[in-house]
Structures are given as C-alpha cells and as structure tokens.
C-alpha cells in the first residue's frame, strides 16, 4: 500500500462526530458518564486456548475473550444507561491467537473478503473507537487497511504519520456526543496514540511508508484541537505502558509514555493505556502545567479485565466541567460468555480448531520445553535445526556458502510439548508462539561473544555455595524468557558465578576456540534483527538472508516433509550452565 493512499484513508472523518446518545442531568446539574475500555485483546474472541485445545485456564482463574467482555459491557450499559456509556480499545487487536493468524495468513481477509473475526466481534459489541497497537502492523499495511475498513468504529493512531508528507496516516481522534435532557450536550473527545516501537519491530512493513512520532508531542498538538472543537472530556487511548521506559535504545521516542502524556499535556482528563499487559485499576498523575489530576487505567490483556472510568460533569458558567473522576477494573471471570458472540464466532472458531489440530508428523518421544530456559533441550534444538537447514539451503551457491551456519532461538514457552506420537500444527504453534520471520546475518567471533554475554544477563549471579533455586535463577532484572537467546552450532558455557559481561567461557566451533575475526552466518528472527531486546551487533550486521519465511510455518513445513520427529536427528547439548567452571546440573 502506498503512503499517499494511507494518508487519504486516515484524514477522512478527521473530526467525525458519533450518533448522539442521551444522558440525564441530576440535581445540581451534574451528570456522570462512563467510559469502558479494553486493550491487548490479541485475537481472543472466545474463552478458548487453541494451543491446548481446551477452555482457557491460566491457573489463576482468569478468563479471556470478547464474548466475556460483551456480557460485562451489556451489564454496565443496562445499569448506567447505554446512552451515557462509551467503549474504547487501546490496541493490539488482530494478532496473538491461531484464530487471528488463520485469517491473516492461511485464508487472508485481503484475498477472501471474509470479515475478520475481531472486526465481527467488536462490531457486534459496539465499540466507539479503537486505537492501533504495534501488533496491528505485523501482517502488513494492506491487511491492516482491510481490517480498518471492516471495523465500524473509527480506528485511531494520531502519531502514525505518512513518511513523505508528515500528515496523519490514520484518523487521529473522534468526538462523541451525548445529549442531556434540557441541557447542552456533553462531548467526549478520544485521541488515539500508537507505539513508536513499530518502526523497529515491523521495520519491513513500515520503513519508508510510516513514521511514528513522540506520544507526548503528538498529544500536545491534538488535545488543543479537540478542546477547541468543544470537547468537555478528553480521553487519550494510548498503546503504551506507564513506566516511562523503553525496551529499545537509539533515537526512537519513549515506548511506555502513557503517564508522561498525563503529566505533560494540559487538557487530558484520563489515559486508557495498554501494551504492558498489566492491570492498573486506578492511578493518578499530576499535570505539571495545570496541577490537575489525570486518571490512568490499564485493563490487563486478552479481555481478562474491563476498565471502567466514571466522569462527573457539573455545569459551570454555561459549560460542562469535569468535577470528579474514578476508575476500576472488572474481572471478566465473574460473567458468562455472551451467547450472541459465541454464536457469531462459531464458524470461524471451528475452522481454526480444525486447522490447528491437523497432524503434520509423529514424534518418537515426548519432548518438553519446561527446562528450556536453563538447559539445552531437544525441543528447542528442533527450532535451531529447522532454522539452520533453511538458511543453509538458501545461501548455497552464494559468497557466504562456505561459512558455518549457526542459529539463535529463545524459550518462548515453558509449557510447549511435542507428544510421543502424532504432532499437530497446534503443537508447533504452541512451541513457536510469535509470527516472526527468519533472517540470517553475518557476525564475527568477537561479536558472537558480545551477543552471548548480553543474553546471559538473563541469569541471576549465584554465590559459590548457594542452593540452586530455579524460581530465582532466570529472569534477572525482569528479563523475559523471549529475550534469552541460545546459540546452536558452537559450544560454550555460561558461568553464573561470574558477573554480567564475564560469563561466556569455552566458546568453540568444531572443538577449536572461536577466534575474534572468525566469520559466521547466524539464523535469527526478524524481531531480534530489527533491534527487539537491544542485543548488540545483530541489527547492524550484514543481512545475508531475508525471504520473509515465517518460522512457525517453516517448522510446520519441515515436519510435514520429514513426517518423523526423532530427537536423535537434531538434539545436541552444545551449551550448559556452570558455576566456577563446574556444571550446575
């Protein structure tokens, strides 16, 4: 999709006003309006785990999906009056489950004309505005454009701008109008902001087409416009956490800037935010310019929670003014699924269940991922084997054909299993849960050492005689499992008794020490190559392979071709954890 076309699409209905609804003034001319919010739905429509082929169960009692959200939304509309409630979403909607994947890649809505399951469900529930998350860009701009057309609610992203013109590529905001009997209507403005990290994480889809501006500066530009158009309440829906920190370096604007928007932009009443997958029922920050309190809330993920924000407005000098505000999060496990949504989703849900349960190979043994974060396991070696073979085949006959091919992979799931016997697409998708594509870069021995040292920050430092507590060994400094990369094709130890930066020992290739200038081709996923996780060298290294092959699909294709998964063909313990040179396990 060309950038000019994106800009035209986005500017349409810039100041669109919703169909008026009705609110009623109470004594003292005060009115309460309610904003409900979801975020990070990630393709969850029903309370179902496609990887386990069973009802969702995370062991904590949480439920997921828009069918649960729908019941809760209907309840609140009935209690508060549908005429003075609104429903917004803060992004990451169309990626994250096999259901979403199926209608993006197996039977893409861009080719079939089928209504995307998330559009189908959100339209039925009646969302008033939806904001773009970073994962909206995973499947490319044409699919995103198709989805936006299918969603009845305006889809917002004020800081996603046309790279050539600097104009908004998507609708920046919308103003919703509520009629008040015998009084001036109340107008609620909502500004949508997406995440600047898209420029890194989906570089292949957006480079040269879209630019992602600073959330605070963008809000500073648009909030006065929204106020100028008569908004009595301004809510920012931001696909950004509230920590003020970023997972990336470089010159990109701050990733998790939700609280910064509240603190630095005058005129914002509340920020409904997402991205971090946390539950924040209610948080207040003080605006530095006005001294006013700004309300923040985040409804966790996957439809597990619904944020509910209440605004009290009082008539002052002929204008509605916000005189009170509060928020909470409601647990969707307290309600049943809305049968209307369940019925609506049945066909697409059943199609997806049939797809993921298709058998692709048979495994000779049961392979488990539970120990993958701290041991070299056969199931992760399977990923390494497929990545290595795919890259080797692709670079045959090129200038890099004689270089050793290594592979990087991270333990995405601790619950993944290849059962002994039939292995399905569901098992493959449970092992490789992200929609990453395969790339390969050229690195030197010195760069490999730096990379592995950076990765080894994942482990806590162990004293010489301290007991090994697996619950504390990994995830040091809150580093997630997906940011611990293991390297296959070379041998090395990770000495967890040593401080960060001095942990990698015995780095060798074919039994010989790796020299600093030795060259390797390294298979890596596109998230990591684009800078995800901030690993050294990989984002600036020469790219020798980038055919846009999805790693999950490569696993499925390899299994389908070989028919048998035999760990004897690929399992090799080439790294281990040590303490002062002695094996930890």
mmCIF file of C-alpha atoms in Angstrom, residues 86-445:
data_model
loop_
_atom_site.group_PDB
_atom_site.id
_atom_site.type_symbol
_atom_site.label_atom_id
_atom_site.label_comp_id
_atom_site.label_asym_id
_atom_site.label_seq_id
_atom_site.Cartn_x
_atom_site.Cartn_y
_atom_site.Cartn_z
ATOM 1 C CA UNK A 86 -18.773 4.638 25.665
ATOM 2 C CA UNK A 87 -16.476 1.695 24.822
ATOM 3 C CA UNK A 88 -12.869 2.172 23.664
ATOM 4 C CA UNK A 89 -9.900 -0.128 23.000
ATOM 5 C CA UNK A 90 -6.180 0.688 23.251
ATOM 6 C CA UNK A 91 -4.728 -1.658 20.649
ATOM 7 C CA UNK A 92 -3.025 -4.962 19.829
ATOM 8 C CA UNK A 93 -6.185 -6.492 18.462
ATOM 9 C CA UNK A 94 -5.545 -8.545 15.316
ATOM 10 C CA UNK A 95 -2.558 -10.703 16.317
ATOM 11 C CA UNK A 96 -1.905 -13.251 19.038
ATOM 12 C CA UNK A 97 -4.037 -16.380 18.579
ATOM 13 C CA UNK A 98 -4.248 -19.056 15.864
ATOM 14 C CA UNK A 99 -7.693 -17.577 15.114
ATOM 15 C CA UNK A 100 -6.145 -14.219 14.225
ATOM 16 C CA UNK A 101 -3.273 -15.905 12.380
ATOM 17 C CA UNK A 102 -5.597 -18.036 10.272
ATOM 18 C CA UNK A 103 -7.489 -15.059 8.864
ATOM 19 C CA UNK A 104 -4.292 -13.113 8.268
ATOM 20 C CA UNK A 105 -2.106 -15.800 6.695
ATOM 21 C CA UNK A 106 -3.921 -19.079 5.916
ATOM 22 C CA UNK A 107 -7.103 -17.557 4.469
ATOM 23 C CA UNK A 108 -6.217 -13.841 4.447
ATOM 24 C CA UNK A 109 -9.162 -11.441 4.570
ATOM 25 C CA UNK A 110 -7.375 -9.409 1.885
ATOM 26 C CA UNK A 111 -7.940 -12.261 -0.573
ATOM 27 C CA UNK A 112 -11.202 -13.831 0.579
ATOM 28 C CA UNK A 113 -13.208 -10.750 1.536
ATOM 29 C CA UNK A 114 -14.161 -12.577 4.757
ATOM 30 C CA UNK A 115 -14.922 -10.388 7.784
ATOM 31 C CA UNK A 116 -12.018 -10.569 10.250
ATOM 32 C CA UNK A 117 -13.102 -12.315 13.481
ATOM 33 C CA UNK A 118 -12.044 -9.346 15.616
ATOM 34 C CA UNK A 119 -14.000 -6.943 13.401
ATOM 35 C CA UNK A 120 -17.019 -9.265 13.563
ATOM 36 C CA UNK A 121 -16.982 -9.432 17.367
ATOM 37 C CA UNK A 122 -16.126 -5.767 18.012
ATOM 38 C CA UNK A 123 -18.811 -4.575 15.603
ATOM 39 C CA UNK A 124 -21.399 -6.746 17.349
ATOM 40 C CA UNK A 125 -20.399 -5.431 20.775
ATOM 41 C CA UNK A 126 -20.481 -1.836 19.529
ATOM 42 C CA UNK A 127 -17.099 -0.257 20.131
ATOM 43 C CA UNK A 128 -16.999 3.539 19.841
ATOM 44 C CA UNK A 129 -13.278 3.831 18.997
ATOM 45 C CA UNK A 130 -10.300 1.504 18.607
ATOM 46 C CA UNK A 131 -6.624 2.519 18.742
ATOM 47 C CA UNK A 132 -3.802 0.931 16.785
ATOM 48 C CA UNK A 133 -1.299 -1.181 18.723
ATOM 49 C CA UNK A 134 2.146 -2.156 17.479
ATOM 50 C CA UNK A 135 0.949 -5.679 16.593
ATOM 51 C CA UNK A 136 -1.620 -4.237 14.171
ATOM 52 C CA UNK A 137 1.293 -3.784 11.763
ATOM 53 C CA UNK A 138 2.570 -7.399 11.921
ATOM 54 C CA UNK A 139 0.738 -8.596 8.826
ATOM 55 C CA UNK A 140 1.496 -5.603 6.615
ATOM 56 C CA UNK A 141 -0.319 -2.402 5.709
ATOM 57 C CA UNK A 142 -2.755 -3.874 3.152
ATOM 58 C CA UNK A 143 -4.242 -6.306 5.689
ATOM 59 C CA UNK A 144 -4.403 -3.539 8.287
ATOM 60 C CA UNK A 145 -6.198 -1.260 5.814
ATOM 61 C CA UNK A 146 -8.721 -4.018 5.065
ATOM 62 C CA UNK A 147 -9.355 -4.577 8.768
ATOM 63 C CA UNK A 148 -9.836 -0.841 9.392
ATOM 64 C CA UNK A 149 -12.478 -0.743 6.633
ATOM 65 C CA UNK A 150 -14.254 -3.704 8.249
ATOM 66 C CA UNK A 151 -14.395 -2.179 11.736
ATOM 67 C CA UNK A 152 -17.422 0.080 12.192
ATOM 68 C CA UNK A 153 -15.730 2.137 14.904
ATOM 69 C CA UNK A 154 -13.100 4.732 13.953
ATOM 70 C CA UNK A 155 -9.579 3.264 14.215
ATOM 71 C CA UNK A 156 -7.203 5.860 15.653
ATOM 72 C CA UNK A 157 -3.449 6.463 15.532
ATOM 73 C CA UNK A 158 -2.531 10.148 15.634
ATOM 74 C CA UNK A 159 1.237 9.649 15.827
ATOM 75 C CA UNK A 160 1.432 7.248 12.848
ATOM 76 C CA UNK A 161 2.143 9.663 10.029
ATOM 77 C CA UNK A 162 2.864 9.432 6.328
ATOM 78 C CA UNK A 163 6.649 9.293 5.972
ATOM 79 C CA UNK A 164 6.571 11.508 2.864
ATOM 80 C CA UNK A 165 4.039 14.174 3.879
ATOM 81 C CA UNK A 166 4.071 14.097 7.696
ATOM 82 C CA UNK A 167 0.261 14.045 7.638
ATOM 83 C CA UNK A 168 -1.725 11.592 9.775
ATOM 84 C CA UNK A 169 -1.893 8.180 8.131
ATOM 85 C CA UNK A 170 -4.876 7.208 10.259
ATOM 86 C CA UNK A 171 -7.689 9.092 11.943
ATOM 87 C CA UNK A 172 -6.178 10.954 14.931
ATOM 88 C CA UNK A 173 -9.282 11.395 17.096
ATOM 89 C CA UNK A 174 -13.055 11.281 17.309
ATOM 90 C CA UNK A 175 -15.564 13.292 19.334
ATOM 91 C CA UNK A 176 -18.622 11.507 20.704
ATOM 92 C CA UNK A 177 -21.751 13.500 21.631
ATOM 93 C CA UNK A 178 -24.180 12.679 24.454
ATOM 94 C CA UNK A 179 -27.458 14.589 24.685
ATOM 95 C CA UNK A 180 -28.519 15.779 28.128
ATOM 96 C CA UNK A 181 -32.223 16.421 28.607
ATOM 97 C CA UNK A 182 -32.833 20.161 28.778
ATOM 98 C CA UNK A 183 -29.086 20.934 28.747
ATOM 99 C CA UNK A 184 -26.132 21.342 26.410
ATOM 100 C CA UNK A 185 -24.860 18.016 25.056
ATOM 101 C CA UNK A 186 -21.727 16.510 26.589
ATOM 102 C CA UNK A 187 -18.929 15.924 24.113
ATOM 103 C CA UNK A 188 -16.228 13.321 24.818
ATOM 104 C CA UNK A 189 -13.066 13.505 22.721
ATOM 105 C CA UNK A 190 -10.778 10.484 22.345
ATOM 106 C CA UNK A 191 -7.250 10.746 20.935
ATOM 107 C CA UNK A 192 -5.532 7.535 19.821
ATOM 108 C CA UNK A 193 -1.758 7.060 20.101
ATOM 109 C CA UNK A 194 0.206 4.003 18.970
ATOM 110 C CA UNK A 195 3.692 2.781 19.862
ATOM 111 C CA UNK A 196 6.880 4.218 18.286
ATOM 112 C CA UNK A 197 8.497 0.771 18.541
ATOM 113 C CA UNK A 198 6.603 -0.236 15.383
ATOM 114 C CA UNK A 199 9.448 1.440 13.460
ATOM 115 C CA UNK A 200 11.799 -1.246 14.852
ATOM 116 C CA UNK A 201 9.542 -4.257 15.337
ATOM 117 C CA UNK A 202 7.849 -4.050 11.936
ATOM 118 C CA UNK A 203 10.552 -2.265 10.009
ATOM 119 C CA UNK A 204 9.984 -4.489 6.982
ATOM 120 C CA UNK A 205 6.340 -3.402 6.759
ATOM 121 C CA UNK A 206 6.574 0.312 7.540
ATOM 122 C CA UNK A 207 10.035 1.585 6.584
ATOM 123 C CA UNK A 208 9.772 4.465 4.123
ATOM 124 C CA UNK A 209 5.978 4.488 4.441
ATOM 125 C CA UNK A 210 5.162 5.449 8.007
ATOM 126 C CA UNK A 211 6.852 7.438 10.764
ATOM 127 C CA UNK A 212 5.892 7.084 14.416
ATOM 128 C CA UNK A 213 6.112 10.327 16.351
ATOM 129 C CA UNK A 214 6.541 11.042 20.047
ATOM 130 C CA UNK A 215 3.348 10.404 22.051
ATOM 131 C CA UNK A 216 3.713 13.498 24.242
ATOM 132 C CA UNK A 217 4.414 15.872 21.343
ATOM 133 C CA UNK A 218 1.563 14.396 19.306
ATOM 134 C CA UNK A 219 -0.876 14.721 22.200
ATOM 135 C CA UNK A 220 0.355 18.289 22.699
ATOM 136 C CA UNK A 221 -0.606 19.006 19.094
ATOM 137 C CA UNK A 222 -4.047 17.364 19.026
ATOM 138 C CA UNK A 223 -5.517 17.862 22.524
ATOM 139 C CA UNK A 224 -5.909 21.652 21.981
ATOM 140 C CA UNK A 225 -7.622 20.877 18.656
ATOM 141 C CA UNK A 226 -10.048 18.500 20.371
ATOM 142 C CA UNK A 227 -10.726 21.058 23.129
ATOM 143 C CA UNK A 228 -11.164 23.752 20.502
ATOM 144 C CA UNK A 229 -13.871 21.673 18.856
ATOM 145 C CA UNK A 230 -15.814 21.749 22.111
ATOM 146 C CA UNK A 231 -14.847 18.527 23.909
ATOM 147 C CA UNK A 232 -15.888 18.611 27.572
ATOM 148 C CA UNK A 233 -13.946 15.453 28.418
ATOM 149 C CA UNK A 234 -10.692 14.328 26.745
ATOM 150 C CA UNK A 235 -9.581 10.710 26.999
ATOM 151 C CA UNK A 236 -6.320 9.528 25.448
ATOM 152 C CA UNK A 237 -6.207 5.882 24.382
ATOM 153 C CA UNK A 238 -2.516 5.019 24.248
ATOM 154 C CA UNK A 239 -0.861 1.773 23.251
ATOM 155 C CA UNK A 240 1.996 2.424 25.669
ATOM 156 C CA UNK A 241 2.755 1.376 29.221
ATOM 157 C CA UNK A 242 3.061 3.862 32.073
ATOM 158 C CA UNK A 243 6.651 3.244 33.196
ATOM 159 C CA UNK A 244 8.318 5.983 31.128
ATOM 160 C CA UNK A 245 10.894 3.405 29.992
ATOM 161 C CA UNK A 246 11.696 1.788 26.647
ATOM 162 C CA UNK A 247 12.764 -1.717 25.645
ATOM 163 C CA UNK A 248 14.835 -0.237 22.846
ATOM 164 C CA UNK A 249 17.657 2.289 22.586
ATOM 165 C CA UNK A 250 18.518 4.693 19.791
ATOM 166 C CA UNK A 251 16.665 7.782 18.713
ATOM 167 C CA UNK A 252 13.086 6.491 18.871
ATOM 168 C CA UNK A 253 10.567 8.277 21.123
ATOM 169 C CA UNK A 254 9.779 6.758 24.541
ATOM 170 C CA UNK A 255 7.926 3.452 24.336
ATOM 171 C CA UNK A 256 5.933 3.462 27.588
ATOM 172 C CA UNK A 257 4.846 7.102 27.693
ATOM 173 C CA UNK A 258 1.221 6.859 28.923
ATOM 174 C CA UNK A 259 1.845 8.571 32.277
ATOM 175 C CA UNK A 260 4.102 11.163 30.600
ATOM 176 C CA UNK A 261 1.180 12.216 28.397
ATOM 177 C CA UNK A 262 -0.925 12.811 31.519
ATOM 178 C CA UNK A 263 1.869 14.706 33.275
ATOM 179 C CA UNK A 264 2.999 16.878 30.366
ATOM 180 C CA UNK A 265 -0.024 17.615 28.174
ATOM 181 C CA UNK A 266 -2.587 20.083 29.580
ATOM 182 C CA UNK A 267 -6.227 19.290 28.926
ATOM 183 C CA UNK A 268 -6.139 15.477 29.276
ATOM 184 C CA UNK A 269 -8.673 14.077 31.745
ATOM 185 C CA UNK A 270 -7.737 10.405 31.538
ATOM 186 C CA UNK A 271 -5.463 7.928 29.760
ATOM 187 C CA UNK A 272 -6.713 4.438 28.929
ATOM 188 C CA UNK A 273 -3.496 2.586 28.155
ATOM 189 C CA UNK A 274 -2.171 -0.849 27.222
ATOM 190 C CA UNK A 275 0.903 -2.576 25.756
ATOM 191 C CA UNK A 276 2.415 -3.647 29.103
ATOM 192 C CA UNK A 277 -0.296 -6.275 29.813
ATOM 193 C CA UNK A 278 -0.587 -5.057 33.423
ATOM 194 C CA UNK A 279 -3.693 -4.482 35.491
ATOM 195 C CA UNK A 280 -3.899 -0.893 36.720
ATOM 196 C CA UNK A 281 -7.365 -0.271 38.202
ATOM 197 C CA UNK A 282 -6.756 3.385 39.026
ATOM 198 C CA UNK A 283 -3.715 5.640 39.089
ATOM 199 C CA UNK A 284 -3.500 9.413 39.242
ATOM 200 C CA UNK A 285 -0.672 11.602 37.985
ATOM 201 C CA UNK A 286 -0.457 15.376 38.338
ATOM 202 C CA UNK A 287 -0.218 17.509 35.232
ATOM 203 C CA UNK A 288 2.873 19.683 35.629
ATOM 204 C CA UNK A 289 1.364 22.680 33.825
ATOM 205 C CA UNK A 290 -2.119 22.782 35.358
ATOM 206 C CA UNK A 291 -1.748 20.901 38.637
ATOM 207 C CA UNK A 292 -4.837 18.885 37.722
ATOM 208 C CA UNK A 293 -5.103 15.182 38.444
ATOM 209 C CA UNK A 294 -5.106 12.904 35.398
ATOM 210 C CA UNK A 295 -6.655 9.449 35.710
ATOM 211 C CA UNK A 296 -4.860 6.372 34.315
ATOM 212 C CA UNK A 297 -6.098 2.788 33.962
ATOM 213 C CA UNK A 298 -4.956 -0.368 32.152
ATOM 214 C CA UNK A 299 -7.225 -3.443 31.745
ATOM 215 C CA UNK A 300 -4.578 -6.210 31.692
ATOM 216 C CA UNK A 301 -4.726 -8.333 28.493
ATOM 217 C CA UNK A 302 -6.771 -10.688 26.295
ATOM 218 C CA UNK A 303 -10.122 -9.458 27.641
ATOM 219 C CA UNK A 304 -9.331 -10.615 31.185
ATOM 220 C CA UNK A 305 -10.350 -7.233 32.578
ATOM 221 C CA UNK A 306 -12.576 -4.313 31.611
ATOM 222 C CA UNK A 307 -11.565 -0.838 32.747
ATOM 223 C CA UNK A 308 -14.490 1.332 33.816
ATOM 224 C CA UNK A 309 -13.926 5.092 34.079
ATOM 225 C CA UNK A 310 -16.591 7.371 35.591
ATOM 226 C CA UNK A 311 -16.575 11.118 34.967
ATOM 227 C CA UNK A 312 -18.806 13.503 36.889
ATOM 228 C CA UNK A 313 -19.522 16.677 34.943
ATOM 229 C CA UNK A 314 -21.046 19.783 36.510
ATOM 230 C CA UNK A 315 -22.473 22.811 34.731
ATOM 231 C CA UNK A 316 -20.223 25.805 35.481
ATOM 232 C CA UNK A 317 -20.736 29.171 33.742
ATOM 233 C CA UNK A 318 -22.685 27.518 30.967
ATOM 234 C CA UNK A 319 -20.117 24.768 30.306
ATOM 235 C CA UNK A 320 -19.707 21.212 31.432
ATOM 236 C CA UNK A 321 -16.649 20.773 33.650
ATOM 237 C CA UNK A 322 -15.194 17.522 34.976
ATOM 238 C CA UNK A 323 -15.575 17.735 38.765
ATOM 239 C CA UNK A 324 -14.894 14.116 39.645
ATOM 240 C CA UNK A 325 -13.375 11.007 38.129
ATOM 241 C CA UNK A 326 -12.511 7.474 39.158
ATOM 242 C CA UNK A 327 -11.809 4.108 37.591
ATOM 243 C CA UNK A 328 -11.633 0.434 38.378
ATOM 244 C CA UNK A 329 -11.041 -2.841 36.571
ATOM 245 C CA UNK A 330 -13.636 -5.608 36.493
ATOM 246 C CA UNK A 331 -12.703 -9.293 36.179
ATOM 247 C CA UNK A 332 -14.446 -10.949 33.243
ATOM 248 C CA UNK A 333 -14.306 -14.324 35.005
ATOM 249 C CA UNK A 334 -17.344 -13.173 37.005
ATOM 250 C CA UNK A 335 -19.670 -13.412 33.987
ATOM 251 C CA UNK A 336 -20.673 -15.976 31.362
ATOM 252 C CA UNK A 337 -19.855 -15.624 27.688
ATOM 253 C CA UNK A 338 -22.399 -13.676 25.664
ATOM 254 C CA UNK A 339 -24.210 -16.376 23.635
ATOM 255 C CA UNK A 340 -24.717 -13.870 20.807
ATOM 256 C CA UNK A 341 -20.934 -13.523 20.370
ATOM 257 C CA UNK A 342 -20.354 -17.276 20.782
ATOM 258 C CA UNK A 343 -22.861 -17.993 18.002
ATOM 259 C CA UNK A 344 -21.417 -15.246 15.825
ATOM 260 C CA UNK A 345 -17.877 -16.642 16.149
ATOM 261 C CA UNK A 346 -18.742 -20.345 15.814
ATOM 262 C CA UNK A 347 -17.877 -20.845 12.148
ATOM 263 C CA UNK A 348 -14.512 -19.069 12.285
ATOM 264 C CA UNK A 349 -13.690 -20.650 15.637
ATOM 265 C CA UNK A 350 -14.483 -24.162 14.367
ATOM 266 C CA UNK A 351 -12.430 -23.547 11.204
ATOM 267 C CA UNK A 352 -9.440 -22.551 13.344
ATOM 268 C CA UNK A 353 -9.817 -25.525 15.686
ATOM 269 C CA UNK A 354 -9.840 -27.835 12.655
ATOM 270 C CA UNK A 355 -6.725 -26.165 11.271
ATOM 271 C CA UNK A 356 -4.622 -26.280 14.448
ATOM 272 C CA UNK A 357 -5.482 -29.919 15.154
ATOM 273 C CA UNK A 358 -4.265 -31.104 11.761
ATOM 274 C CA UNK A 359 -1.486 -33.688 12.247
ATOM 275 C CA UNK A 360 1.807 -32.931 10.494
ATOM 276 C CA UNK A 361 4.254 -35.531 11.851
ATOM 277 C CA UNK A 362 4.864 -38.177 14.504
ATOM 278 C CA UNK A 363 7.376 -37.768 17.329
ATOM 279 C CA UNK A 364 9.331 -40.794 18.558
ATOM 280 C CA UNK A 365 9.498 -39.369 22.084
ATOM 281 C CA UNK A 366 7.746 -36.790 24.213
ATOM 282 C CA UNK A 367 9.683 -33.518 24.043
ATOM 283 C CA UNK A 368 9.083 -30.869 26.712
ATOM 284 C CA UNK A 369 10.006 -27.181 26.898
ATOM 285 C CA UNK A 370 9.743 -26.797 30.683
ATOM 286 C CA UNK A 371 13.535 -26.769 31.252
ATOM 287 C CA UNK A 372 14.431 -24.805 28.113
ATOM 288 C CA UNK A 373 15.259 -21.542 29.929
ATOM 289 C CA UNK A 374 18.164 -23.118 31.810
ATOM 290 C CA UNK A 375 19.029 -26.308 29.888
ATOM 291 C CA UNK A 376 19.763 -27.153 26.262
ATOM 292 C CA UNK A 377 16.606 -29.120 25.392
ATOM 293 C CA UNK A 378 15.793 -31.205 22.298
ATOM 294 C CA UNK A 379 12.550 -29.319 21.623
ATOM 295 C CA UNK A 380 14.407 -26.013 21.255
ATOM 296 C CA UNK A 381 17.080 -27.780 19.215
ATOM 297 C CA UNK A 382 14.285 -28.640 16.781
ATOM 298 C CA UNK A 383 13.777 -24.923 16.107
ATOM 299 C CA UNK A 384 17.532 -24.497 15.735
ATOM 300 C CA UNK A 385 17.727 -27.427 13.290
ATOM 301 C CA UNK A 386 14.944 -26.083 11.057
ATOM 302 C CA UNK A 387 16.370 -22.551 11.066
ATOM 303 C CA UNK A 388 19.873 -23.810 10.270
ATOM 304 C CA UNK A 389 18.733 -26.100 7.443
ATOM 305 C CA UNK A 390 16.526 -23.374 5.911
ATOM 306 C CA UNK A 391 19.373 -20.848 5.858
ATOM 307 C CA UNK A 392 21.971 -23.359 4.611
ATOM 308 C CA UNK A 393 19.751 -24.260 1.669
ATOM 309 C CA UNK A 394 19.077 -20.596 0.882
ATOM 310 C CA UNK A 395 22.729 -19.447 0.843
ATOM 311 C CA UNK A 396 24.045 -22.399 -1.172
ATOM 312 C CA UNK A 397 25.910 -21.054 -4.164
ATOM 313 C CA UNK A 398 26.360 -17.583 -2.649
ATOM 314 C CA UNK A 399 29.541 -15.906 -1.372
ATOM 315 C CA UNK A 400 28.574 -16.972 2.165
ATOM 316 C CA UNK A 401 28.027 -20.651 1.340
ATOM 317 C CA UNK A 402 31.322 -21.755 2.919
ATOM 318 C CA UNK A 403 30.723 -20.041 6.263
ATOM 319 C CA UNK A 404 29.479 -22.043 9.265
ATOM 320 C CA UNK A 405 25.732 -21.551 9.827
ATOM 321 C CA UNK A 406 24.680 -21.045 13.445
ATOM 322 C CA UNK A 407 21.210 -20.437 14.849
ATOM 323 C CA UNK A 408 19.655 -18.365 17.640
ATOM 324 C CA UNK A 409 16.427 -19.260 19.418
ATOM 325 C CA UNK A 410 14.750 -18.259 22.682
ATOM 326 C CA UNK A 411 12.487 -20.298 25.001
ATOM 327 C CA UNK A 412 9.167 -18.654 24.116
ATOM 328 C CA UNK A 413 7.057 -21.178 26.023
ATOM 329 C CA UNK A 414 7.724 -23.291 29.107
ATOM 330 C CA UNK A 415 4.562 -25.339 28.539
ATOM 331 C CA UNK A 416 5.127 -26.406 24.919
ATOM 332 C CA UNK A 417 5.123 -30.149 24.267
ATOM 333 C CA UNK A 418 5.636 -32.489 21.350
ATOM 334 C CA UNK A 419 3.746 -35.594 22.487
ATOM 335 C CA UNK A 420 5.061 -39.055 21.706
ATOM 336 C CA UNK A 421 3.047 -39.923 18.622
ATOM 337 C CA UNK A 422 1.071 -37.526 16.395
ATOM 338 C CA UNK A 423 2.228 -33.882 16.426
ATOM 339 C CA UNK A 424 -0.215 -31.237 15.221
ATOM 340 C CA UNK A 425 0.009 -27.686 13.941
ATOM 341 C CA UNK A 426 -1.277 -26.741 17.398
ATOM 342 C CA UNK A 427 1.817 -28.327 18.987
ATOM 343 C CA UNK A 428 4.094 -26.417 16.592
ATOM 344 C CA UNK A 429 2.266 -23.148 17.231
ATOM 345 C CA UNK A 430 2.468 -23.748 20.959
ATOM 346 C CA UNK A 431 6.254 -24.025 20.695
ATOM 347 C CA UNK A 432 6.693 -21.007 18.419
ATOM 348 C CA UNK A 433 4.023 -18.585 19.589
ATOM 349 C CA UNK A 434 5.129 -15.493 17.641
ATOM 350 C CA UNK A 435 4.655 -14.591 13.981
ATOM 351 C CA UNK A 436 8.370 -13.947 13.429
ATOM 352 C CA UNK A 437 10.096 -14.399 10.094
ATOM 353 C CA UNK A 438 13.521 -15.966 9.565
ATOM 354 C CA UNK A 439 16.577 -13.915 8.661
ATOM 355 C CA UNK A 440 20.333 -14.529 8.693
ATOM 356 C CA UNK A 441 23.192 -12.130 9.328
ATOM 357 C CA UNK A 442 26.975 -12.301 9.227
ATOM 358 C CA UNK A 443 28.755 -11.962 12.573
ATOM 359 C CA UNK A 444 32.340 -12.318 13.760
ATOM 360 C CA UNK A 445 33.545 -14.431 16.667
#
